[in-house]
């Protein structure tokens, strides 16, 4: 299980931003070759990102590269460059149906075979940015075992349903719920859209609270200043952490005593509770809330 | 009749001038208008004031840099002295900057023979790095300059001091409580205060004559010989901005947050502590992060020192910093505060940082946060020469506060563009590594191995620590190893440490 609370978009044509991408405490980095890069800079940006993946230390952060449409020659060249490095996840641009994922996966498989890379090791992330994509969310989420997550892209989606973004985000509720159910059903992560108004911290936090409550794993972000605000919302409260620790201790105790069934306060603990506790402790640990002893318990469990 | 011979050992007592003679006494009884005329030190022209000052070829003239890049005084005075035919002058400025490029001409024509300053920038710096002068420029820290002046090692013959306000007898200041400051205000005049005290003659240049007494004053009338009214002393926009801008640069904010964490976890962050912050992006932002920590921990500082910024004034007005000691005000908010706040005290460069005084303000500091062009593996800091070897900075109070403060923190990005900022050996040593305790970069914090307890405190608190060598290696891995700078043999600059021993030399660039 990996945390993906914050996925920081970094323009693939900006050397200093790429160099500095890993100094912040975001969970994941998305080097962008698509929207951030103008058509006449696609080749140089691809070269830059390729070199960056080969030479920079991204400090164990998950790194993805958003490629151009894999159906185009530019997108195919992006795929070739990135897959070869074995160092990044492929973040697809807009996906509308399972074939979009499958076709890209097929190209990746070809590149893997050509370069002696174990087939299936290159992972993918998808984004849904249209009405048809939202309606096909389930088939997209199940389209490939390579998929780690699906994300909502709200700007294009709003245009496709003939509206624009509002402060309370009600126009996104349906899409968010659809994508979230699809991701959960497929057992992959679900990431929310970017929030572009960097001056509106209040609006940003409110949106993060909404998607956190809905069940999202994290948010795409466009500036390092957004990281702390997201992490603050995703940091579990003291009571929740204590409850998770109790679950973990119960598991360790049961194992020590050779018991097949784990129970806490007379109630049996089932798998969803364990997973929930595990995630809570990961979030707490990332926020620096766990003592060394607590971390050791969590590891044992 | 008094008989002086009755006094035992009369001839051993100095400072007595014989018997009182009432006939020689003149009792003042002028009308106000007459008095203003008779007592006035206002001289109708700068030329006349220069003649009266007794300035001769080869003498030393001084200037302050409180007008920063908006200064008109240096160019105005040197143009005038050139017209009057002066040669071989020594210019001893507290600092020089971009707007002083016209001095190049006066160097070439022989009006200026030698320069003493804290820093140089722009075309003048470039020309000096290219060898335009015969004599090397002497760079002194603010404390070192005050020390040299106090000890008469740097003797100022005539000080030309611009002032946003003065009365007719020379009570001068960087602001005025009389009325508005004609748009010109510089706040504290700490560097000028030293010059006025010790110069043989002091000329105040002002565009704003106010009624006597111009109280409060930065420079008292007793230190002033002549006052000259000029049309303009500076460009308000170049002198100071409305408020020093708070950085939005995420990397600077990251470094600032880390520096504030270092302060909090150093073991010295407690009620009554004191600090100095620079005006650079990252060091300025430290004040903001410290504010949160002070509120959270209910800690208040006894004083903040140095170049004072609006950010520090905010902390003072919020009750988080009790007193402000201000040698130089960095923005209008700081100037306004000096004018209006009771516990905002103007201090001289000597009071601020002179090594001659063991109680000097920098020695009372717990923390100083300083910026740098480069830091090396021995923690030496360069704030004077760029990666091309050309002079492009100022020593300021860097070595003074680094030595005086109990914890000196240098905030510096690991690289700027393709230039590494943590290096094996700095181009020019300005502040010796022995006085630098912590280096904060966006990749982590390096603690001077001499400071074992501090290192332990920071490690225990989970501050990301690296050795300075690891930081240097990291920088090298990002941007590679730069070609060595090609210098010629000629020495164009002498870098004096605050005790005025020579710490490094700057050579002519090829």
Tab-separated table of N, CA and C in Angstrom, chain A residues 19 26 48 57 64 66 86 108 116 135 142 148 153-154 158 164 175 193 199 244 287:
chain	number	residue	atom	x	y	z
A	19	UNK	N	14.244	19.448	-11.143
A	19	UNK	CA	15.336	19.204	-10.200
A	19	UNK	C	14.841	19.338	-8.756
A	26	UNK	N	5.665	15.915	-0.798
A	26	UNK	CA	4.547	15.299	-1.517
A	26	UNK	C	4.761	13.789	-1.612
A	48	UNK	N	14.445	15.857	-21.691
A	48	UNK	CA	14.718	16.343	-20.335
A	48	UNK	C	14.197	15.359	-19.280
A	57	UNK	N	17.802	11.947	-8.135
A	57	UNK	CA	17.347	11.146	-7.012
A	57	UNK	C	16.001	11.709	-6.558
A	64	UNK	N	5.582	9.494	-11.731
A	64	UNK	CA	4.836	9.129	-12.930
A	64	UNK	C	5.135	10.166	-14.004
A	66	UNK	N	3.188	11.970	-17.188
A	66	UNK	CA	1.969	12.077	-17.999
A	66	UNK	C	2.392	12.214	-19.457
A	86	UNK	N	12.540	2.341	-16.767
A	86	UNK	CA	12.015	1.465	-15.679
A	86	UNK	C	11.830	2.240	-14.376
A	108	UNK	N	2.953	-0.692	-24.282
A	108	UNK	CA	3.933	-0.811	-23.195
A	108	UNK	C	4.542	-2.215	-23.192
A	116	UNK	N	13.854	-6.067	-22.859
A	116	UNK	CA	14.186	-7.065	-21.844
A	116	UNK	C	13.659	-6.719	-20.462
A	135	UNK	N	-19.056	7.580	-17.294
A	135	UNK	CA	-20.006	6.463	-17.409
A	135	UNK	C	-19.274	5.136	-17.582
A	142	UNK	N	-11.132	-1.500	-14.377
A	142	UNK	CA	-10.821	-2.937	-14.451
A	142	UNK	C	-10.018	-3.299	-15.698
A	148	UNK	N	-2.781	1.495	-11.310
A	148	UNK	CA	-2.636	1.779	-9.878
A	148	UNK	C	-3.725	2.708	-9.377
A	153	UNK	N	-10.294	14.472	-14.000
A	153	UNK	CA	-9.817	15.738	-14.569
A	153	UNK	C	-11.016	16.635	-14.769
A	154	UNK	N	-11.177	17.619	-13.881
A	154	UNK	CA	-12.462	18.320	-13.794
A	154	UNK	C	-12.686	19.365	-14.878
A	158	UNK	N	-16.066	19.166	-16.947
A	158	UNK	CA	-17.116	20.189	-16.839
A	158	UNK	C	-17.520	20.694	-18.220
A	164	UNK	N	-19.493	24.687	-15.691
A	164	UNK	CA	-18.150	25.086	-15.265
A	164	UNK	C	-18.038	24.822	-13.770
A	175	UNK	N	-19.579	12.617	-10.853
A	175	UNK	CA	-18.349	12.041	-11.421
A	175	UNK	C	-17.450	11.502	-10.315
A	193	UNK	N	-9.167	15.838	-8.784
A	193	UNK	CA	-8.668	16.792	-9.776
A	193	UNK	C	-7.833	17.917	-9.150
A	199	UNK	N	-4.515	31.347	-4.923
A	199	UNK	CA	-4.710	32.378	-3.893
A	199	UNK	C	-5.845	32.012	-2.942
A	244	UNK	N	-6.832	2.449	15.807
A	244	UNK	CA	-6.053	1.651	14.852
A	244	UNK	C	-4.924	0.916	15.566
A	287	UNK	N	2.491	11.547	8.883
A	287	UNK	CA	2.343	12.861	9.520
A	287	UNK	C	3.233	12.976	10.757
